[in-house]
Every structure is written in C-alpha cells, then in structure tokens.
JSON list of C-alpha atoms in Angstrom, two decimals:
[
{"chain": "A", "resi": 22, "resn": "UNK", "atom": "CA", "xyz": [0.10, 0.00, 0.06]},
{"chain": "A", "resi": 23, "resn": "UNK", "atom": "CA", "xyz": [1.30, 3.54, -0.83]},
{"chain": "A", "resi": 24, "resn": "UNK", "atom": "CA", "xyz": [1.27, 6.69, 1.14]},
{"chain": "A", "resi": 25, "resn": "UNK", "atom": "CA", "xyz": [-1.76, 8.70, 1.03]},
{"chain": "A", "resi": 26, "resn": "UNK", "atom": "CA", "xyz": [-1.34, 11.52, -1.43]},
{"chain": "A", "resi": 27, "resn": "UNK", "atom": "CA", "xyz": [-2.78, 14.46, -3.23]},
{"chain": "A", "resi": 28, "resn": "UNK", "atom": "CA", "xyz": [-3.63, 14.08, -6.99]},
{"chain": "A", "resi": 29, "resn": "UNK", "atom": "CA", "xyz": [-3.79, 16.82, -9.60]},
{"chain": "A", "resi": 30, "resn": "UNK", "atom": "CA", "xyz": [-6.12, 15.90, -12.44]},
{"chain": "A", "resi": 31, "resn": "UNK", "atom": "CA", "xyz": [-5.32, 17.79, -15.51]},
{"chain": "A", "resi": 32, "resn": "UNK", "atom": "CA", "xyz": [-7.85, 18.26, -18.09]},
{"chain": "A", "resi": 33, "resn": "UNK", "atom": "CA", "xyz": [-6.42, 19.77, -21.04]},
{"chain": "A", "resi": 34, "resn": "UNK", "atom": "CA", "xyz": [-2.99, 20.39, -22.33]},
{"chain": "A", "resi": 35, "resn": "UNK", "atom": "CA", "xyz": [-0.74, 21.68, -19.65]},
{"chain": "A", "resi": 36, "resn": "UNK", "atom": "CA", "xyz": [3.26, 21.68, -19.80]},
{"chain": "A", "resi": 37, "resn": "UNK", "atom": "CA", "xyz": [4.75, 18.87, -17.75]},
{"chain": "A", "resi": 38, "resn": "UNK", "atom": "CA", "xyz": [7.08, 21.58, -16.05]},
{"chain": "A", "resi": 39, "resn": "UNK", "atom": "CA", "xyz": [3.98, 23.64, -14.96]},
{"chain": "A", "resi": 40, "resn": "UNK", "atom": "CA", "xyz": [2.46, 20.55, -13.42]},
{"chain": "A", "resi": 41, "resn": "UNK", "atom": "CA", "xyz": [5.74, 19.53, -11.78]},
{"chain": "A", "resi": 42, "resn": "UNK", "atom": "CA", "xyz": [6.13, 23.01, -10.16]},
{"chain": "A", "resi": 43, "resn": "UNK", "atom": "CA", "xyz": [2.32, 22.79, -8.99]},
{"chain": "A", "resi": 44, "resn": "UNK", "atom": "CA", "xyz": [3.04, 19.39, -7.44]},
{"chain": "A", "resi": 45, "resn": "UNK", "atom": "CA", "xyz": [6.07, 20.72, -5.66]},
{"chain": "A", "resi": 46, "resn": "UNK", "atom": "CA", "xyz": [4.31, 23.63, -4.31]},
{"chain": "A", "resi": 47, "resn": "UNK", "atom": "CA", "xyz": [1.35, 21.57, -3.00]},
{"chain": "A", "resi": 48, "resn": "UNK", "atom": "CA", "xyz": [3.63, 19.20, -1.44]},
{"chain": "A", "resi": 49, "resn": "UNK", "atom": "CA", "xyz": [5.67, 21.74, 0.26]},
{"chain": "A", "resi": 50, "resn": "UNK", "atom": "CA", "xyz": [2.53, 23.35, 1.73]},
{"chain": "A", "resi": 51, "resn": "UNK", "atom": "CA", "xyz": [0.63, 20.27, 2.97]},
{"chain": "A", "resi": 52, "resn": "UNK", "atom": "CA", "xyz": [3.43, 17.83, 3.21]},
{"chain": "A", "resi": 53, "resn": "UNK", "atom": "CA", "xyz": [1.62, 14.97, 1.19]},
{"chain": "A", "resi": 54, "resn": "UNK", "atom": "CA", "xyz": [3.21, 13.59, -2.01]},
{"chain": "A", "resi": 55, "resn": "UNK", "atom": "CA", "xyz": [1.49, 14.82, -5.21]},
{"chain": "A", "resi": 56, "resn": "UNK", "atom": "CA", "xyz": [0.56, 12.82, -8.23]},
{"chain": "A", "resi": 57, "resn": "UNK", "atom": "CA", "xyz": [-0.16, 14.16, -11.35]},
{"chain": "A", "resi": 58, "resn": "UNK", "atom": "CA", "xyz": [-2.72, 12.31, -13.86]},
{"chain": "A", "resi": 59, "resn": "UNK", "atom": "CA", "xyz": [-3.80, 13.41, -17.10]},
{"chain": "A", "resi": 60, "resn": "UNK", "atom": "CA", "xyz": [-7.44, 13.01, -17.37]},
{"chain": "A", "resi": 61, "resn": "UNK", "atom": "CA", "xyz": [-10.25, 13.07, -20.23]},
{"chain": "A", "resi": 62, "resn": "UNK", "atom": "CA", "xyz": [-13.95, 14.37, -19.89]},
{"chain": "A", "resi": 63, "resn": "UNK", "atom": "CA", "xyz": [-16.22, 15.51, -22.34]},
{"chain": "A", "resi": 64, "resn": "UNK", "atom": "CA", "xyz": [-17.11, 18.64, -20.77]},
{"chain": "A", "resi": 65, "resn": "UNK", "atom": "CA", "xyz": [-19.57, 19.85, -23.25]},
{"chain": "A", "resi": 66, "resn": "UNK", "atom": "CA", "xyz": [-22.59, 18.77, -21.15]},
{"chain": "A", "resi": 67, "resn": "UNK", "atom": "CA", "xyz": [-21.41, 21.28, -18.33]},
{"chain": "A", "resi": 68, "resn": "UNK", "atom": "CA", "xyz": [-21.50, 24.11, -20.73]},
{"chain": "A", "resi": 69, "resn": "UNK", "atom": "CA", "xyz": [-24.16, 26.71, -20.37]},
{"chain": "A", "resi": 70, "resn": "UNK", "atom": "CA", "xyz": [-24.62, 28.54, -23.94]},
{"chain": "A", "resi": 71, "resn": "UNK", "atom": "CA", "xyz": [-26.46, 31.44, -22.02]},
{"chain": "A", "resi": 72, "resn": "UNK", "atom": "CA", "xyz": [-23.36, 32.29, -20.06]},
{"chain": "A", "resi": 73, "resn": "UNK", "atom": "CA", "xyz": [-20.85, 31.00, -22.18]},
{"chain": "A", "resi": 74, "resn": "UNK", "atom": "CA", "xyz": [-19.24, 29.28, -19.15]},
{"chain": "A", "resi": 75, "resn": "UNK", "atom": "CA", "xyz": [-18.88, 25.83, -17.62]},
{"chain": "A", "resi": 76, "resn": "UNK", "atom": "CA", "xyz": [-20.76, 24.78, -14.59]},
{"chain": "A", "resi": 77, "resn": "UNK", "atom": "CA", "xyz": [-18.35, 24.63, -11.67]},
{"chain": "A", "resi": 78, "resn": "UNK", "atom": "CA", "xyz": [-20.69, 22.81, -9.36]},
{"chain": "A", "resi": 79, "resn": "UNK", "atom": "CA", "xyz": [-21.27, 20.08, -11.76]},
{"chain": "A", "resi": 80, "resn": "UNK", "atom": "CA", "xyz": [-17.72, 19.74, -12.62]},
{"chain": "A", "resi": 81, "resn": "UNK", "atom": "CA", "xyz": [-16.76, 19.58, -9.04]},
{"chain": "A", "resi": 82, "resn": "UNK", "atom": "CA", "xyz": [-19.33, 16.74, -8.52]},
{"chain": "A", "resi": 83, "resn": "UNK", "atom": "CA", "xyz": [-17.68, 14.75, -11.34]},
{"chain": "A", "resi": 84, "resn": "UNK", "atom": "CA", "xyz": [-14.23, 14.98, -9.88]},
{"chain": "A", "resi": 85, "resn": "UNK", "atom": "CA", "xyz": [-15.77, 13.96, -6.52]},
{"chain": "A", "resi": 86, "resn": "UNK", "atom": "CA", "xyz": [-16.71, 10.72, -8.00]},
{"chain": "A", "resi": 87, "resn": "UNK", "atom": "CA", "xyz": [-13.12, 10.02, -9.30]},
{"chain": "A", "resi": 88, "resn": "UNK", "atom": "CA", "xyz": [-11.95, 6.70, -7.88]},
{"chain": "A", "resi": 89, "resn": "UNK", "atom": "CA", "xyz": [-8.23, 7.09, -7.29]},
{"chain": "A", "resi": 90, "resn": "UNK", "atom": "CA", "xyz": [-6.75, 4.65, -4.71]},
{"chain": "A", "resi": 91, "resn": "UNK", "atom": "CA", "xyz": [-4.57, 6.25, -1.95]},
{"chain": "A", "resi": 92, "resn": "UNK", "atom": "CA", "xyz": [-5.54, 9.97, -2.81]},
{"chain": "A", "resi": 93, "resn": "UNK", "atom": "CA", "xyz": [-6.96, 11.73, 0.06]},
{"chain": "A", "resi": 94, "resn": "UNK", "atom": "CA", "xyz": [-7.64, 14.86, -2.01]},
{"chain": "A", "resi": 95, "resn": "UNK", "atom": "CA", "xyz": [-8.35, 15.40, -5.56]},
{"chain": "A", "resi": 96, "resn": "UNK", "atom": "CA", "xyz": [-7.97, 18.80, -7.51]},
{"chain": "A", "resi": 97, "resn": "UNK", "atom": "CA", "xyz": [-9.14, 18.93, -11.07]},
{"chain": "A", "resi": 98, "resn": "UNK", "atom": "CA", "xyz": [-7.24, 21.49, -13.18]},
{"chain": "A", "resi": 99, "resn": "UNK", "atom": "CA", "xyz": [-9.15, 22.97, -16.05]},
{"chain": "A", "resi": 100, "resn": "UNK", "atom": "CA", "xyz": [-8.74, 25.73, -18.87]},
{"chain": "A", "resi": 101, "resn": "UNK", "atom": "CA", "xyz": [-12.15, 26.86, -19.11]},
{"chain": "A", "resi": 102, "resn": "UNK", "atom": "CA", "xyz": [-14.42, 29.64, -17.80]},
{"chain": "A", "resi": 103, "resn": "UNK", "atom": "CA", "xyz": [-15.95, 28.40, -14.62]},
{"chain": "A", "resi": 104, "resn": "UNK", "atom": "CA", "xyz": [-19.12, 29.64, -12.98]},
{"chain": "A", "resi": 105, "resn": "UNK", "atom": "CA", "xyz": [-21.54, 29.02, -10.27]},
{"chain": "A", "resi": 106, "resn": "UNK", "atom": "CA", "xyz": [-25.12, 30.32, -10.23]},
{"chain": "A", "resi": 107, "resn": "UNK", "atom": "CA", "xyz": [-24.49, 32.98, -7.74]},
{"chain": "A", "resi": 108, "resn": "UNK", "atom": "CA", "xyz": [-21.26, 34.47, -9.08]},
{"chain": "A", "resi": 109, "resn": "UNK", "atom": "CA", "xyz": [-20.22, 35.81, -12.45]},
{"chain": "A", "resi": 110, "resn": "UNK", "atom": "CA", "xyz": [-17.15, 33.62, -12.52]},
{"chain": "A", "resi": 111, "resn": "UNK", "atom": "CA", "xyz": [-14.86, 31.48, -10.30]},
{"chain": "A", "resi": 112, "resn": "UNK", "atom": "CA", "xyz": [-11.15, 30.87, -10.25]},
{"chain": "A", "resi": 113, "resn": "UNK", "atom": "CA", "xyz": [-12.03, 27.60, -8.43]},
{"chain": "A", "resi": 114, "resn": "UNK", "atom": "CA", "xyz": [-14.21, 25.58, -5.84]},
{"chain": "A", "resi": 115, "resn": "UNK", "atom": "CA", "xyz": [-13.95, 22.87, -3.37]},
{"chain": "A", "resi": 116, "resn": "UNK", "atom": "CA", "xyz": [-16.04, 20.64, -1.05]},
{"chain": "A", "resi": 117, "resn": "UNK", "atom": "CA", "xyz": [-15.38, 22.27, 2.46]},
{"chain": "A", "resi": 118, "resn": "UNK", "atom": "CA", "xyz": [-13.74, 19.25, 4.26]},
{"chain": "A", "resi": 119, "resn": "UNK", "atom": "CA", "xyz": [-14.18, 17.17, 1.67]},
{"chain": "A", "resi": 120, "resn": "UNK", "atom": "CA", "xyz": [-12.10, 15.36, -0.97]},
{"chain": "A", "resi": 121, "resn": "UNK", "atom": "CA", "xyz": [-12.29, 17.18, -4.13]},
{"chain": "A", "resi": 122, "resn": "UNK", "atom": "CA", "xyz": [-11.50, 20.82, -5.62]},
{"chain": "A", "resi": 123, "resn": "UNK", "atom": "CA", "xyz": [-11.48, 22.28, -9.09]},
{"chain": "A", "resi": 124, "resn": "UNK", "atom": "CA", "xyz": [-9.49, 25.36, -10.42]},
{"chain": "A", "resi": 125, "resn": "UNK", "atom": "CA", "xyz": [-9.12, 26.84, -13.81]},
{"chain": "A", "resi": 126, "resn": "UNK", "atom": "CA", "xyz": [-6.33, 28.76, -15.33]},
{"chain": "A", "resi": 127, "resn": "UNK", "atom": "CA", "xyz": [-8.90, 30.49, -17.60]},
{"chain": "A", "resi": 128, "resn": "UNK", "atom": "CA", "xyz": [-9.09, 33.88, -15.83]},
{"chain": "A", "resi": 129, "resn": "UNK", "atom": "CA", "xyz": [-5.64, 33.74, -14.40]},
{"chain": "A", "resi": 130, "resn": "UNK", "atom": "CA", "xyz": [-3.79, 34.72, -17.58]},
{"chain": "A", "resi": 131, "resn": "UNK", "atom": "CA", "xyz": [-2.83, 38.38, -18.23]},
{"chain": "A", "resi": 132, "resn": "UNK", "atom": "CA", "xyz": [-3.86, 37.89, -21.80]},
{"chain": "A", "resi": 133, "resn": "UNK", "atom": "CA", "xyz": [-7.36, 37.57, -20.74]},
{"chain": "A", "resi": 134, "resn": "UNK", "atom": "CA", "xyz": [-7.19, 41.11, -19.40]},
{"chain": "A", "resi": 135, "resn": "UNK", "atom": "CA", "xyz": [-5.31, 42.85, -22.47]},
{"chain": "A", "resi": 136, "resn": "UNK", "atom": "CA", "xyz": [-2.03, 42.78, -20.60]},
{"chain": "A", "resi": 137, "resn": "UNK", "atom": "CA", "xyz": [1.44, 40.99, -21.67]},
{"chain": "A", "resi": 138, "resn": "UNK", "atom": "CA", "xyz": [1.83, 37.27, -21.00]},
{"chain": "A", "resi": 139, "resn": "UNK", "atom": "CA", "xyz": [3.64, 36.62, -18.02]},
{"chain": "A", "resi": 140, "resn": "UNK", "atom": "CA", "xyz": [4.53, 32.90, -17.37]},
{"chain": "A", "resi": 141, "resn": "UNK", "atom": "CA", "xyz": [6.02, 33.24, -13.86]},
{"chain": "A", "resi": 142, "resn": "UNK", "atom": "CA", "xyz": [3.19, 35.27, -12.49]},
{"chain": "A", "resi": 143, "resn": "UNK", "atom": "CA", "xyz": [0.62, 32.80, -14.00]},
{"chain": "A", "resi": 144, "resn": "UNK", "atom": "CA", "xyz": [2.45, 29.87, -12.51]},
{"chain": "A", "resi": 145, "resn": "UNK", "atom": "CA", "xyz": [2.39, 31.66, -9.02]},
{"chain": "A", "resi": 146, "resn": "UNK", "atom": "CA", "xyz": [-1.43, 32.41, -9.39]},
{"chain": "A", "resi": 147, "resn": "UNK", "atom": "CA", "xyz": [-2.21, 28.87, -10.28]},
{"chain": "A", "resi": 148, "resn": "UNK", "atom": "CA", "xyz": [-0.27, 27.76, -7.43]},
{"chain": "A", "resi": 149, "resn": "UNK", "atom": "CA", "xyz": [-2.11, 30.08, -4.99]},
{"chain": "A", "resi": 150, "resn": "UNK", "atom": "CA", "xyz": [-5.41, 28.88, -6.49]},
{"chain": "A", "resi": 151, "resn": "UNK", "atom": "CA", "xyz": [-4.74, 25.10, -6.05]},
{"chain": "A", "resi": 152, "resn": "UNK", "atom": "CA", "xyz": [-3.35, 25.63, -2.25]},
{"chain": "A", "resi": 153, "resn": "UNK", "atom": "CA", "xyz": [-6.41, 27.84, -1.82]},
{"chain": "A", "resi": 154, "resn": "UNK", "atom": "CA", "xyz": [-8.88, 25.25, -2.92]},
{"chain": "A", "resi": 155, "resn": "UNK", "atom": "CA", "xyz": [-7.15, 22.17, -1.28]},
{"chain": "A", "resi": 156, "resn": "UNK", "atom": "CA", "xyz": [-7.14, 24.27, 1.98]},
{"chain": "A", "resi": 157, "resn": "UNK", "atom": "CA", "xyz": [-10.89, 24.38, 1.84]},
{"chain": "A", "resi": 158, "resn": "UNK", "atom": "CA", "xyz": [-10.74, 20.55, 1.29]},
{"chain": "A", "resi": 159, "resn": "UNK", "atom": "CA", "xyz": [-8.79, 20.31, 4.58]},
{"chain": "A", "resi": 160, "resn": "UNK", "atom": "CA", "xyz": [-11.45, 22.38, 6.29]},
{"chain": "A", "resi": 161, "resn": "UNK", "atom": "CA", "xyz": [-10.16, 25.83, 6.18]},
{"chain": "A", "resi": 162, "resn": "UNK", "atom": "CA", "xyz": [-12.41, 28.79, 5.83]},
{"chain": "A", "resi": 163, "resn": "UNK", "atom": "CA", "xyz": [-11.53, 32.00, 4.23]},
{"chain": "A", "resi": 164, "resn": "UNK", "atom": "CA", "xyz": [-8.99, 33.83, 6.33]},
{"chain": "A", "resi": 165, "resn": "UNK", "atom": "CA", "xyz": [-9.01, 37.54, 7.31]},
{"chain": "A", "resi": 166, "resn": "UNK", "atom": "CA", "xyz": [-5.19, 37.92, 6.87]},
{"chain": "A", "resi": 167, "resn": "UNK", "atom": "CA", "xyz": [-4.61, 39.81, 3.66]},
{"chain": "A", "resi": 168, "resn": "UNK", "atom": "CA", "xyz": [-1.60, 37.97, 2.69]},
{"chain": "A", "resi": 169, "resn": "UNK", "atom": "CA", "xyz": [-2.73, 34.29, 3.57]},
{"chain": "A", "resi": 170, "resn": "UNK", "atom": "CA", "xyz": [-3.33, 32.17, 0.63]},
{"chain": "A", "resi": 171, "resn": "UNK", "atom": "CA", "xyz": [-6.71, 31.43, 2.26]},
{"chain": "A", "resi": 172, "resn": "UNK", "atom": "CA", "xyz": [-8.08, 35.06, 1.76]},
{"chain": "A", "resi": 173, "resn": "UNK", "atom": "CA", "xyz": [-11.02, 34.99, -0.55]},
{"chain": "A", "resi": 174, "resn": "UNK", "atom": "CA", "xyz": [-10.22, 36.27, -3.99]},
{"chain": "A", "resi": 175, "resn": "UNK", "atom": "CA", "xyz": [-12.93, 37.79, -5.97]},
{"chain": "A", "resi": 176, "resn": "UNK", "atom": "CA", "xyz": [-10.77, 39.67, -8.36]},
{"chain": "A", "resi": 177, "resn": "UNK", "atom": "CA", "xyz": [-7.39, 38.77, -9.97]},
{"chain": "A", "resi": 178, "resn": "UNK", "atom": "CA", "xyz": [-5.88, 41.51, -7.86]},
{"chain": "A", "resi": 179, "resn": "UNK", "atom": "CA", "xyz": [-6.88, 39.71, -4.86]},
{"chain": "A", "resi": 180, "resn": "UNK", "atom": "CA", "xyz": [-4.94, 36.73, -6.03]},
{"chain": "A", "resi": 181, "resn": "UNK", "atom": "CA", "xyz": [-1.88, 38.90, -6.64]},
{"chain": "A", "resi": 182, "resn": "UNK", "atom": "CA", "xyz": [-1.86, 40.58, -3.22]},
{"chain": "A", "resi": 183, "resn": "UNK", "atom": "CA", "xyz": [-1.76, 37.41, -1.06]},
{"chain": "A", "resi": 184, "resn": "UNK", "atom": "CA", "xyz": [1.04, 34.96, -0.68]},
{"chain": "A", "resi": 185, "resn": "UNK", "atom": "CA", "xyz": [1.12, 31.39, -1.76]},
{"chain": "A", "resi": 186, "resn": "UNK", "atom": "CA", "xyz": [1.36, 29.99, 1.61]},
{"chain": "A", "resi": 187, "resn": "UNK", "atom": "CA", "xyz": [-0.91, 29.65, 4.61]},
{"chain": "A", "resi": 188, "resn": "UNK", "atom": "CA", "xyz": [-0.50, 32.08, 7.58]},
{"chain": "A", "resi": 189, "resn": "UNK", "atom": "CA", "xyz": [0.42, 30.86, 10.96]},
{"chain": "A", "resi": 190, "resn": "UNK", "atom": "CA", "xyz": [-3.23, 30.57, 12.12]},
{"chain": "A", "resi": 191, "resn": "UNK", "atom": "CA", "xyz": [-4.28, 28.47, 9.18]},
{"chain": "A", "resi": 192, "resn": "UNK", "atom": "CA", "xyz": [-1.12, 26.37, 9.65]},
{"chain": "A", "resi": 193, "resn": "UNK", "atom": "CA", "xyz": [-2.27, 25.80, 13.27]},
{"chain": "A", "resi": 194, "resn": "UNK", "atom": "CA", "xyz": [-5.73, 24.78, 12.05]},
{"chain": "A", "resi": 195, "resn": "UNK", "atom": "CA", "xyz": [-4.30, 22.30, 10.02]},
{"chain": "A", "resi": 196, "resn": "UNK", "atom": "CA", "xyz": [-1.88, 21.07, 12.52]},
{"chain": "A", "resi": 197, "resn": "UNK", "atom": "CA", "xyz": [-4.71, 20.47, 14.96]},
{"chain": "A", "resi": 198, "resn": "UNK", "atom": "CA", "xyz": [-6.50, 18.30, 12.23]},
{"chain": "A", "resi": 199, "resn": "UNK", "atom": "CA", "xyz": [-3.32, 16.15, 12.00]},
{"chain": "A", "resi": 200, "resn": "UNK", "atom": "CA", "xyz": [-2.10, 17.98, 8.61]},
{"chain": "A", "resi": 201, "resn": "UNK", "atom": "CA", "xyz": [1.43, 19.23, 8.98]},
{"chain": "A", "resi": 202, "resn": "UNK", "atom": "CA", "xyz": [2.14, 22.15, 6.53]},
{"chain": "A", "resi": 203, "resn": "UNK", "atom": "CA", "xyz": [5.54, 23.46, 6.39]},
{"chain": "A", "resi": 204, "resn": "UNK", "atom": "CA", "xyz": [6.53, 26.65, 8.05]},
{"chain": "A", "resi": 205, "resn": "UNK", "atom": "CA", "xyz": [6.41, 29.79, 6.02]},
{"chain": "A", "resi": 206, "resn": "UNK", "atom": "CA", "xyz": [8.25, 33.10, 6.40]},
{"chain": "A", "resi": 207, "resn": "UNK", "atom": "CA", "xyz": [5.21, 34.91, 7.60]}
]
C-alpha cells in the first residue's frame, strides 16, 4: 500500500514543467506527496450557452466521483471559464472538508485582460489557487489575513496581493487536524 497523496487531475494540455512545479508547491504546503494524472472528460454537457461558461458545481461533483486509490484529496485543473449560479465567474471551488476541488487557469492569464503574457506570474497564480482550494478540502475557511493564501479572491488583484502560503493561524488549524504544513516566512 502506498502513502496517502494528493492527486492533480489535468484536463487539457498543460506543460509538464508547470504540473511538476504545482505538485512541488502543493507538497511543500501540505506535506503529502502529489501525483499528477492526465484526465479526459467530455465537458460539453457542463457548458451553459447563455453564460458561455462551464458549470463549476457540476464539474466539482464529477471530480468527487473519481476513484483514485490512496488519494486523500483530488484537484481537477481546467482551462475553461467556470461559474457557479450566484457568481459571475470563479477561479476555483472545493467541497469544504471534503475530498475534491477544481480550479481553472482561464481567468488567471494576463492575456485575458489585455496585458502582456507573464508565465512566472501565471504559475504563481495557479499555485495560489490550487493551494487555496485544497485548503478548503482540509476544512479551512476564508482567512482575514490579507496575505494568507486562504483569503477570498473575487478579482485577479486579490490573487496577486496574497502570498502562496498559509498564515500561521491557518497552519495551526491544519496541525490540529493532523495535517502538518511546512513553516512559512510569515
């Protein structure tokens, strides 16, 4: 039997270097080994033509039904515009204290906003989003600390203003639950 791990399911074409960097960042923050698996899913049934977006709630439920042995958490990584009915768009979503999360790079790219491409910044934003959503799966709520990765992000500027690490308070909450994230410089 292998060690419990976190699995990144990549839906779409992602560079292997990006996925490896994401796995490294997640493992550094939560202390679990991270597996990367390519996944295939016809997401056309999750498309809402009136909104021209994909239903995050429905995609999250599909990810939650994935059977991956030894994975304590699963995060699906997408390249499409996600929404939930009460919001215009989402960067990601998770089941609080559950097993599954989703995130999309769609609204994290500078080019979407008429700015120059910036791959290092995009990488940082994706790391923040995956760590944030996985934090929810470990039972963390949104944090009031303005630089904590668990702070809510409504806009891209919110993502950029926070760090990619859990604050000391969020680390303590995880430690109480038996999850031992690494120390940060905060």
